[in-house]
mmCIF file of C-alpha atoms in Angstrom:
data_model
loop_
_atom_site.group_PDB
_atom_site.id
_atom_site.type_symbol
_atom_site.label_atom_id
_atom_site.label_comp_id
_atom_site.label_asym_id
_atom_site.label_seq_id
_atom_site.Cartn_x
_atom_site.Cartn_y
_atom_site.Cartn_z
ATOM 1 C CA MET A 1 0.000 0.000 0.000
ATOM 2 C CA ARG A 2 1.222 3.483 -0.850
ATOM 3 C CA VAL A 3 0.125 6.796 0.642
ATOM 4 C CA THR A 4 0.378 9.897 -1.507
ATOM 5 C CA VAL A 5 -0.199 13.503 -0.488
ATOM 6 C CA ASP A 6 -0.824 16.262 -3.022
ATOM 7 C CA PHE A 7 1.036 18.971 -1.138
ATOM 8 C CA ASP A 8 -0.296 21.640 -3.527
ATOM 9 C CA ARG A 9 -3.810 20.856 -2.260
ATOM 10 C CA CYS A 10 -2.920 20.167 1.383
ATOM 11 C CA ALA A 11 -4.145 22.812 3.848
ATOM 12 C CA SER A 12 -2.320 21.255 6.838
ATOM 13 C CA SER A 13 -5.596 21.045 8.758
ATOM 14 C CA GLY A 14 -4.249 18.203 10.883
ATOM 15 C CA ALA A 15 -7.160 15.768 10.625
ATOM 16 C CA CYS A 16 -4.830 13.088 9.277
ATOM 17 C CA VAL A 17 -2.282 13.721 12.034
ATOM 18 C CA GLN A 18 -4.910 13.164 14.708
ATOM 19 C CA LEU A 19 -5.965 9.877 13.105
ATOM 20 C CA VAL A 20 -2.553 8.445 12.119
ATOM 21 C CA PRO A 21 0.227 10.381 13.897
ATOM 22 C CA ASP A 22 2.891 7.807 13.062
ATOM 23 C CA VAL A 23 2.349 8.390 9.328
ATOM 24 C CA PHE A 24 1.576 12.126 9.181
ATOM 25 C CA GLU A 25 3.116 15.038 11.049
ATOM 26 C CA ILE A 26 2.747 18.801 11.038
ATOM 27 C CA ARG A 27 6.023 20.388 12.047
ATOM 28 C CA ASP A 28 6.806 23.791 13.517
ATOM 29 C CA ASP A 29 6.929 25.265 10.004
ATOM 30 C CA GLY A 30 3.183 24.544 9.660
ATOM 31 C CA TYR A 31 3.564 22.064 6.795
ATOM 32 C CA LEU A 32 2.421 18.460 6.643
ATOM 33 C CA TYR A 33 5.067 15.767 6.335
ATOM 34 C CA LEU A 34 4.485 12.196 5.213
ATOM 35 C CA LEU A 35 6.610 10.038 7.511
ATOM 36 C CA ILE A 36 5.895 6.621 5.951
ATOM 37 C CA GLU A 37 5.038 6.341 2.249
ATOM 38 C CA GLU A 38 4.438 2.581 2.331
ATOM 39 C CA PRO A 39 2.844 1.681 5.681
ATOM 40 C CA ASP A 40 1.813 -1.828 6.641
ATOM 41 C CA ASP A 41 -1.484 -3.012 5.140
ATOM 42 C CA ALA A 42 -2.848 -3.444 8.663
ATOM 43 C CA ARG A 43 -3.141 0.362 8.797
ATOM 44 C CA ARG A 44 -5.389 0.559 5.723
ATOM 45 C CA ASP A 45 -8.616 1.343 7.615
ATOM 46 C CA ASP A 46 -6.992 4.124 9.641
ATOM 47 C CA LEU A 47 -5.340 5.587 6.562
ATOM 48 C CA GLN A 48 -8.549 5.416 4.555
ATOM 49 C CA GLU A 49 -10.314 7.283 7.356
ATOM 50 C CA ALA A 50 -7.571 9.928 7.243
ATOM 51 C CA ALA A 51 -7.958 10.250 3.472
ATOM 52 C CA ASP A 52 -11.746 10.492 3.794
ATOM 53 C CA SER A 53 -11.373 13.126 6.540
ATOM 54 C CA CYS A 54 -9.053 15.351 4.513
ATOM 55 C CA PRO A 55 -10.989 18.560 3.743
ATOM 56 C CA THR A 56 -9.063 19.162 0.504
ATOM 57 C CA ASP A 57 -8.920 15.522 -0.689
ATOM 58 C CA ALA A 58 -5.116 15.750 -0.762
ATOM 59 C CA ILE A 59 -4.495 12.209 0.527
ATOM 60 C CA SER A 60 -4.789 9.125 -1.637
ATOM 61 C CA ILE A 61 -4.231 5.450 -0.890
ATOM 62 C CA SER A 62 -3.229 2.940 -3.568
ATOM 63 C CA ASP A 63 -2.096 -0.662 -3.740
ATOM 64 C CA GLY A 64 1.618 -1.254 -4.118
#
């Protein structure tokens, strides 16, 4: 599974960070960082919830 963030669309709202803080992080500069691009498949439900919660639809989840 691969997580992709369209940083041009990302508003750094933090919804994804609250749901999956080991994959997403907002640093002191106010920007979102993707910490793990290929997380374990066991995290799929949490990551899908983060993608669905993104107000700008900047997060996408794909297989391999």
